[in-house]
């Protein structure tokens, strides 16, 4: 339990209050175009053809396979939810709430 | 020599805040710590309860009495870095010119890429602060030009100013966790108490004992200790 919550509950006299932190499940993470743009940026993730040779925290094997060659930063902004989903599916089931 | 270089490609993400509290955290664990402010903003001292009008000694001023606050020696490196002499000194030394017995934590301004590059070769670790904001995320491409950010072996990331009540903030944390894995070594939540403490010239630990940032910062300190292989004096004595 967060220390500020614990202190507040103590002041309210609710010491046995059941408290749980809720994280966004991965399925609810919105496909922000910024995230997709970063995943396509060689300066951040390197070149796609070499990604298989990298030791990388993301385990998804579909990580870059869903990006077509026509993907371009000048193209109209499209939601790339499918590709981002594949990327995020490499996370563990705890929803990334590790701190 | 354990130099920890704190630098982010974009300003306003809390690099100075993290520098100060990492120094305080390590000092509280018994390490000898020096924090050097290389920035023009001269804001590092504020996190130690000092006034804006109070000066900290220049790192090149051997005659000046040092300032130690809560176990952290504070020095200013801005003048030395700007003069060019410090850069030349770093270039001449194959090994670190810093004192071997102390952990040195350097706060380097985002725009000072030359100094960052000079210090990086002497650093045990580069700590890069991020914020859950588009400008900070976009700057991931600028952490170290020429090397993909996910391949940086010397660099660890800290997500600062996380706001659990904001969707983009929560999603940014999930995204960065997926992108960097264990290289995202800590997340520090946003708490206005940090600014209130600064405005009161008090450390956060004194101003707001229940602040969530304190436990987050303790996690950061522990992560740095582990990653750098630091052994505190009391652990060595056992």
mmCIF file with all atom_site columns, N, CA, C and O in Angstrom, chain A residues 21-54:
data_model
loop_
_atom_site.group_PDB
_atom_site.id
_atom_site.type_symbol
_atom_site.label_atom_id
_atom_site.label_alt_id
_atom_site.label_comp_id
_atom_site.label_asym_id
_atom_site.label_entity_id
_atom_site.label_seq_id
_atom_site.pdbx_PDB_ins_code
_atom_site.Cartn_x
_atom_site.Cartn_y
_atom_site.Cartn_z
_atom_site.occupancy
_atom_site.B_iso_or_equiv
_atom_site.pdbx_formal_charge
_atom_site.auth_seq_id
_atom_site.auth_comp_id
_atom_site.auth_asym_id
_atom_site.auth_atom_id
_atom_site.pdbx_PDB_model_num
ATOM 1   N N  . UNK A 1 21 ? -4.207 -1.548  -5.891  1.00 0.00 ? 21 UNK A N  1
ATOM 2   C CA . UNK A 1 21 ? -3.893 -0.660  -6.999  1.00 0.00 ? 21 UNK A CA 1
ATOM 3   C C  . UNK A 1 21 ? -4.281 -1.325  -8.295  1.00 0.00 ? 21 UNK A C  1
ATOM 4   O O  . UNK A 1 21 ? -3.915 -2.466  -8.544  1.00 0.00 ? 21 UNK A O  1
ATOM 5   N N  . UNK A 1 22 ? -4.996 -0.607  -9.116  1.00 0.00 ? 22 UNK A N  1
ATOM 6   C CA . UNK A 1 22 ? -5.436 -1.168  -10.384 1.00 0.00 ? 22 UNK A CA 1
ATOM 7   C C  . UNK A 1 22 ? -4.559 -0.634  -11.514 1.00 0.00 ? 22 UNK A C  1
ATOM 8   O O  . UNK A 1 22 ? -4.316 0.550   -11.615 1.00 0.00 ? 22 UNK A O  1
ATOM 9   N N  . UNK A 1 23 ? -4.096 -1.516  -12.326 1.00 0.00 ? 23 UNK A N  1
ATOM 10  C CA . UNK A 1 23 ? -3.292 -1.119  -13.482 1.00 0.00 ? 23 UNK A CA 1
ATOM 11  C C  . UNK A 1 23 ? -4.124 -1.271  -14.739 1.00 0.00 ? 23 UNK A C  1
ATOM 12  O O  . UNK A 1 23 ? -5.051 -2.059  -14.784 1.00 0.00 ? 23 UNK A O  1
ATOM 13  N N  . UNK A 1 24 ? -3.778 -0.514  -15.765 1.00 0.00 ? 24 UNK A N  1
ATOM 14  C CA . UNK A 1 24 ? -4.466 -0.697  -17.023 1.00 0.00 ? 24 UNK A CA 1
ATOM 15  C C  . UNK A 1 24 ? -4.065 -2.046  -17.600 1.00 0.00 ? 24 UNK A C  1
ATOM 16  O O  . UNK A 1 24 ? -2.879 -2.309  -17.775 1.00 0.00 ? 24 UNK A O  1
ATOM 17  N N  . UNK A 1 25 ? -5.018 -2.877  -17.920 1.00 0.00 ? 25 UNK A N  1
ATOM 18  C CA . UNK A 1 25 ? -4.615 -4.103  -18.606 1.00 0.00 ? 25 UNK A CA 1
ATOM 19  C C  . UNK A 1 25 ? -4.058 -3.743  -19.978 1.00 0.00 ? 25 UNK A C  1
ATOM 20  O O  . UNK A 1 25 ? -4.411 -2.722  -20.557 1.00 0.00 ? 25 UNK A O  1
ATOM 21  N N  . UNK A 1 26 ? -3.200 -4.559  -20.469 1.00 0.00 ? 26 UNK A N  1
ATOM 22  C CA . UNK A 1 26 ? -2.542 -4.250  -21.737 1.00 0.00 ? 26 UNK A CA 1
ATOM 23  C C  . UNK A 1 26 ? -3.553 -4.029  -22.852 1.00 0.00 ? 26 UNK A C  1
ATOM 24  O O  . UNK A 1 26 ? -3.366 -3.198  -23.726 1.00 0.00 ? 26 UNK A O  1
ATOM 25  N N  . UNK A 1 27 ? -4.644 -4.760  -22.807 1.00 0.00 ? 27 UNK A N  1
ATOM 26  C CA . UNK A 1 27 ? -5.660 -4.616  -23.852 1.00 0.00 ? 27 UNK A CA 1
ATOM 27  C C  . UNK A 1 27 ? -6.268 -3.218  -23.857 1.00 0.00 ? 27 UNK A C  1
ATOM 28  O O  . UNK A 1 27 ? -6.823 -2.782  -24.871 1.00 0.00 ? 27 UNK A O  1
ATOM 29  N N  . UNK A 1 28 ? -6.177 -2.490  -22.743 1.00 0.00 ? 28 UNK A N  1
ATOM 30  C CA . UNK A 1 28 ? -6.770 -1.155  -22.665 1.00 0.00 ? 28 UNK A CA 1
ATOM 31  C C  . UNK A 1 28 ? -5.774 -0.050  -22.994 1.00 0.00 ? 28 UNK A C  1
ATOM 32  O O  . UNK A 1 28 ? -6.132 1.117   -22.950 1.00 0.00 ? 28 UNK A O  1
ATOM 33  N N  . UNK A 1 29 ? -4.524 -0.427  -23.265 1.00 0.00 ? 29 UNK A N  1
ATOM 34  C CA . UNK A 1 29 ? -3.544 0.599   -23.637 1.00 0.00 ? 29 UNK A CA 1
ATOM 35  C C  . UNK A 1 29 ? -3.884 1.091   -25.036 1.00 0.00 ? 29 UNK A C  1
ATOM 36  O O  . UNK A 1 29 ? -3.975 0.314   -25.974 1.00 0.00 ? 29 UNK A O  1
ATOM 37  N N  . UNK A 1 30 ? -4.093 2.396   -25.141 1.00 0.00 ? 30 UNK A N  1
ATOM 38  C CA . UNK A 1 30 ? -4.483 2.933   -26.445 1.00 0.00 ? 30 UNK A CA 1
ATOM 39  C C  . UNK A 1 30 ? -3.307 2.938   -27.414 1.00 0.00 ? 30 UNK A C  1
ATOM 40  O O  . UNK A 1 30 ? -2.163 3.133   -27.007 1.00 0.00 ? 30 UNK A O  1
ATOM 41  N N  . UNK A 1 31 ? -3.594 2.725   -28.677 1.00 0.00 ? 31 UNK A N  1
ATOM 42  C CA . UNK A 1 31 ? -2.525 2.735   -29.688 1.00 0.00 ? 31 UNK A CA 1
ATOM 43  C C  . UNK A 1 31 ? -2.120 4.160   -30.037 1.00 0.00 ? 31 UNK A C  1
ATOM 44  O O  . UNK A 1 31 ? -2.377 4.639   -31.139 1.00 0.00 ? 31 UNK A O  1
ATOM 45  N N  . UNK A 1 32 ? -1.474 4.841   -29.083 1.00 0.00 ? 32 UNK A N  1
ATOM 46  C CA . UNK A 1 32 ? -1.061 6.208   -29.333 1.00 0.00 ? 32 UNK A CA 1
ATOM 47  C C  . UNK A 1 32 ? -0.112 6.249   -30.528 1.00 0.00 ? 32 UNK A C  1
ATOM 48  O O  . UNK A 1 32 ? 0.870  5.506   -30.572 1.00 0.00 ? 32 UNK A O  1
ATOM 49  N N  . UNK A 1 33 ? -0.385 7.097   -31.481 1.00 0.00 ? 33 UNK A N  1
ATOM 50  C CA . UNK A 1 33 ? 0.499  7.203   -32.653 1.00 0.00 ? 33 UNK A CA 1
ATOM 51  C C  . UNK A 1 33 ? 1.951  7.478   -32.278 1.00 0.00 ? 33 UNK A C  1
ATOM 52  O O  . UNK A 1 33 ? 2.868  7.037   -32.969 1.00 0.00 ? 33 UNK A O  1
ATOM 53  N N  . UNK A 1 34 ? 2.175  8.192   -31.198 1.00 0.00 ? 34 UNK A N  1
ATOM 54  C CA . UNK A 1 34 ? 3.541  8.449   -30.766 1.00 0.00 ? 34 UNK A CA 1
ATOM 55  C C  . UNK A 1 34 ? 4.262  7.132   -30.491 1.00 0.00 ? 34 UNK A C  1
ATOM 56  O O  . UNK A 1 34 ? 5.426  6.950   -30.858 1.00 0.00 ? 34 UNK A O  1
ATOM 57  N N  . UNK A 1 35 ? 3.596  6.201   -29.818 1.00 0.00 ? 35 UNK A N  1
ATOM 58  C CA . UNK A 1 35 ? 4.235  4.931   -29.494 1.00 0.00 ? 35 UNK A CA 1
ATOM 59  C C  . UNK A 1 35 ? 4.603  4.204   -30.782 1.00 0.00 ? 35 UNK A C  1
ATOM 60  O O  . UNK A 1 35 ? 5.701  3.660   -30.918 1.00 0.00 ? 35 UNK A O  1
ATOM 61  N N  . UNK A 1 36 ? 3.668  4.182   -31.725 1.00 0.00 ? 36 UNK A N  1
ATOM 62  C CA . UNK A 1 36 ? 3.915  3.480   -32.987 1.00 0.00 ? 36 UNK A CA 1
ATOM 63  C C  . UNK A 1 36 ? 5.075  4.132   -33.743 1.00 0.00 ? 36 UNK A C  1
ATOM 64  O O  . UNK A 1 36 ? 5.913  3.450   -34.337 1.00 0.00 ? 36 UNK A O  1
ATOM 65  N N  . UNK A 1 37 ? 5.123  5.455   -33.711 1.00 0.00 ? 37 UNK A N  1
ATOM 66  C CA . UNK A 1 37 ? 6.204  6.177   -34.404 1.00 0.00 ? 37 UNK A CA 1
ATOM 67  C C  . UNK A 1 37 ? 7.553  5.813   -33.809 1.00 0.00 ? 37 UNK A C  1
ATOM 68  O O  . UNK A 1 37 ? 8.543  5.639   -34.527 1.00 0.00 ? 37 UNK A O  1
ATOM 69  N N  . UNK A 1 38 ? 7.616  5.696   -32.502 1.00 0.00 ? 38 UNK A N  1
ATOM 70  C CA . UNK A 1 38 ? 8.879  5.346   -31.864 1.00 0.00 ? 38 UNK A CA 1
ATOM 71  C C  . UNK A 1 38 ? 9.303  3.937   -32.231 1.00 0.00 ? 38 UNK A C  1
ATOM 72  O O  . UNK A 1 38 ? 10.498 3.655   -32.410 1.00 0.00 ? 38 UNK A O  1
ATOM 73  N N  . UNK A 1 39 ? 8.354  3.042   -32.359 1.00 0.00 ? 39 UNK A N  1
ATOM 74  C CA . UNK A 1 39 ? 8.685  1.662   -32.721 1.00 0.00 ? 39 UNK A CA 1
ATOM 75  C C  . UNK A 1 39 ? 9.183  1.561   -34.163 1.00 0.00 ? 39 UNK A C  1
ATOM 76  O O  . UNK A 1 39 ? 9.779  0.553   -34.540 1.00 0.00 ? 39 UNK A O  1
ATOM 77  N N  . UNK A 1 40 ? 8.918  2.590   -34.957 1.00 0.00 ? 40 UNK A N  1
ATOM 78  C CA . UNK A 1 40 ? 9.392  2.596   -36.340 1.00 0.00 ? 40 UNK A CA 1
ATOM 79  C C  . UNK A 1 40 ? 10.662 3.409   -36.511 1.00 0.00 ? 40 UNK A C  1
ATOM 80  O O  . UNK A 1 40 ? 11.193 3.507   -37.615 1.00 0.00 ? 40 UNK A O  1
ATOM 81  N N  . UNK A 1 41 ? 11.116 3.999   -35.450 1.00 0.00 ? 41 UNK A N  1
ATOM 82  C CA . UNK A 1 41 ? 12.261 4.913   -35.529 1.00 0.00 ? 41 UNK A CA 1
ATOM 83  C C  . UNK A 1 41 ? 13.556 4.129   -35.314 1.00 0.00 ? 41 UNK A C  1
ATOM 84  O O  . UNK A 1 41 ? 13.819 3.606   -34.228 1.00 0.00 ? 41 UNK A O  1
ATOM 85  N N  . UNK A 1 42 ? 14.374 4.056   -36.369 1.00 0.00 ? 42 UNK A N  1
ATOM 86  C CA . UNK A 1 42 ? 15.640 3.327   -36.271 1.00 0.00 ? 42 UNK A CA 1
ATOM 87  C C  . UNK A 1 42 ? 16.532 3.852   -35.157 1.00 0.00 ? 42 UNK A C  1
ATOM 88  O O  . UNK A 1 42 ? 17.329 3.109   -34.588 1.00 0.00 ? 42 UNK A O  1
ATOM 89  N N  . UNK A 1 43 ? 16.418 5.115   -34.851 1.00 0.00 ? 43 UNK A N  1
ATOM 90  C CA . UNK A 1 43 ? 17.274 5.705   -33.822 1.00 0.00 ? 43 UNK A CA 1
ATOM 91  C C  . UNK A 1 43 ? 16.916 5.186   -32.432 1.00 0.00 ? 43 UNK A C  1
ATOM 92  O O  . UNK A 1 43 ? 17.723 5.249   -31.506 1.00 0.00 ? 43 UNK A O  1
ATOM 93  N N  . UNK A 1 44 ? 15.704 4.669   -32.314 1.00 0.00 ? 44 UNK A N  1
ATOM 94  C CA . UNK A 1 44 ? 15.261 4.147   -31.015 1.00 0.00 ? 44 UNK A CA 1
ATOM 95  C C  . UNK A 1 44 ? 15.411 2.630   -30.961 1.00 0.00 ? 44 UNK A C  1
ATOM 96  O O  . UNK A 1 44 ? 15.956 2.085   -30.009 1.00 0.00 ? 44 UNK A O  1
ATOM 97  N N  . UNK A 1 45 ? 14.926 1.958   -31.994 1.00 0.00 ? 45 UNK A N  1
ATOM 98  C CA . UNK A 1 45 ? 14.863 0.488   -31.946 1.00 0.00 ? 45 UNK A CA 1
ATOM 99  C C  . UNK A 1 45 ? 15.831 -0.178  -32.910 1.00 0.00 ? 45 UNK A C  1
ATOM 100 O O  . UNK A 1 45 ? 15.906 -1.405  -32.952 1.00 0.00 ? 45 UNK A O  1
ATOM 101 N N  . UNK A 1 46 ? 16.579 0.609   -33.676 1.00 0.00 ? 46 UNK A N  1
ATOM 102 C CA . UNK A 1 46 ? 17.517 0.008   -34.609 1.00 0.00 ? 46 UNK A CA 1
ATOM 103 C C  . UNK A 1 46 ? 16.789 -0.462  -35.852 1.00 0.00 ? 46 UNK A C  1
ATOM 104 O O  . UNK A 1 46 ? 15.584 -0.317  -35.991 1.00 0.00 ? 46 UNK A O  1
ATOM 105 N N  . UNK A 1 47 ? 17.539 -1.123  -36.725 1.00 0.00 ? 47 UNK A N  1
ATOM 106 C CA . UNK A 1 47 ? 16.967 -1.556  -37.988 1.00 0.00 ? 47 UNK A CA 1
ATOM 107 C C  . UNK A 1 47 ? 16.204 -2.846  -37.803 1.00 0.00 ? 47 UNK A C  1
ATOM 108 O O  . UNK A 1 47 ? 16.650 -3.737  -37.100 1.00 0.00 ? 47 UNK A O  1
ATOM 109 N N  . UNK A 1 48 ? 15.065 -3.000  -38.475 1.00 0.00 ? 48 UNK A N  1
ATOM 110 C CA . UNK A 1 48 ? 14.187 -4.157  -38.312 1.00 0.00 ? 48 UNK A CA 1
ATOM 111 C C  . UNK A 1 48 ? 14.900 -5.444  -38.635 1.00 0.00 ? 48 UNK A C  1
ATOM 112 O O  . UNK A 1 48 ? 14.722 -6.453  -37.983 1.00 0.00 ? 48 UNK A O  1
ATOM 113 N N  . UNK A 1 49 ? 15.782 -5.427  -39.666 1.00 0.00 ? 49 UNK A N  1
ATOM 114 C CA . UNK A 1 49 ? 16.367 -6.697  -40.103 1.00 0.00 ? 49 UNK A CA 1
ATOM 115 C C  . UNK A 1 49 ? 17.374 -7.233  -39.104 1.00 0.00 ? 49 UNK A C  1
ATOM 116 O O  . UNK A 1 49 ? 17.754 -8.369  -39.162 1.00 0.00 ? 49 UNK A O  1
ATOM 117 N N  . UNK A 1 50 ? 17.790 -6.393  -38.152 1.00 0.00 ? 50 UNK A N  1
ATOM 118 C CA . UNK A 1 50 ? 18.753 -6.894  -37.180 1.00 0.00 ? 50 UNK A CA 1
ATOM 119 C C  . UNK A 1 50 ? 18.122 -7.145  -35.832 1.00 0.00 ? 50 UNK A C  1
ATOM 120 O O  . UNK A 1 50 ? 18.777 -7.574  -34.921 1.00 0.00 ? 50 UNK A O  1
ATOM 121 N N  . UNK A 1 51 ? 16.827 -6.905  -35.703 1.00 0.00 ? 51 UNK A N  1
ATOM 122 C CA . UNK A 1 51 ? 16.228 -6.995  -34.375 1.00 0.00 ? 51 UNK A CA 1
ATOM 123 C C  . UNK A 1 51 ? 16.282 -8.417  -33.846 1.00 0.00 ? 51 UNK A C  1
ATOM 124 O O  . UNK A 1 51 ? 16.379 -8.645  -32.645 1.00 0.00 ? 51 UNK A O  1
ATOM 125 N N  . UNK A 1 52 ? 16.238 -9.418  -34.701 1.00 0.00 ? 52 UNK A N  1
ATOM 126 C CA . UNK A 1 52 ? 16.265 -10.803 -34.231 1.00 0.00 ? 52 UNK A CA 1
ATOM 127 C C  . UNK A 1 52 ? 17.581 -11.150 -33.573 1.00 0.00 ? 52 UNK A C  1
ATOM 128 O O  . UNK A 1 52 ? 17.681 -12.119 -32.835 1.00 0.00 ? 52 UNK A O  1
ATOM 129 N N  . UNK A 1 53 ? 18.626 -10.386 -33.860 1.00 0.00 ? 53 UNK A N  1
ATOM 130 C CA . UNK A 1 53 ? 19.923 -10.694 -33.295 1.00 0.00 ? 53 UNK A CA 1
ATOM 131 C C  . UNK A 1 53 ? 20.173 -9.991  -31.961 1.00 0.00 ? 53 UNK A C  1
ATOM 132 O O  . UNK A 1 53 ? 21.232 -10.142 -31.379 1.00 0.00 ? 53 UNK A O  1
ATOM 133 N N  . UNK A 1 54 ? 19.167 -9.229  -31.533 1.00 0.00 ? 54 UNK A N  1
ATOM 134 C CA . UNK A 1 54 ? 19.396 -8.429  -30.356 1.00 0.00 ? 54 UNK A CA 1
ATOM 135 C C  . UNK A 1 54 ? 18.863 -9.120  -29.109 1.00 0.00 ? 54 UNK A C  1
ATOM 136 O O  . UNK A 1 54 ? 17.870 -9.798  -29.120 1.00 0.00 ? 54 UNK A O  1
#
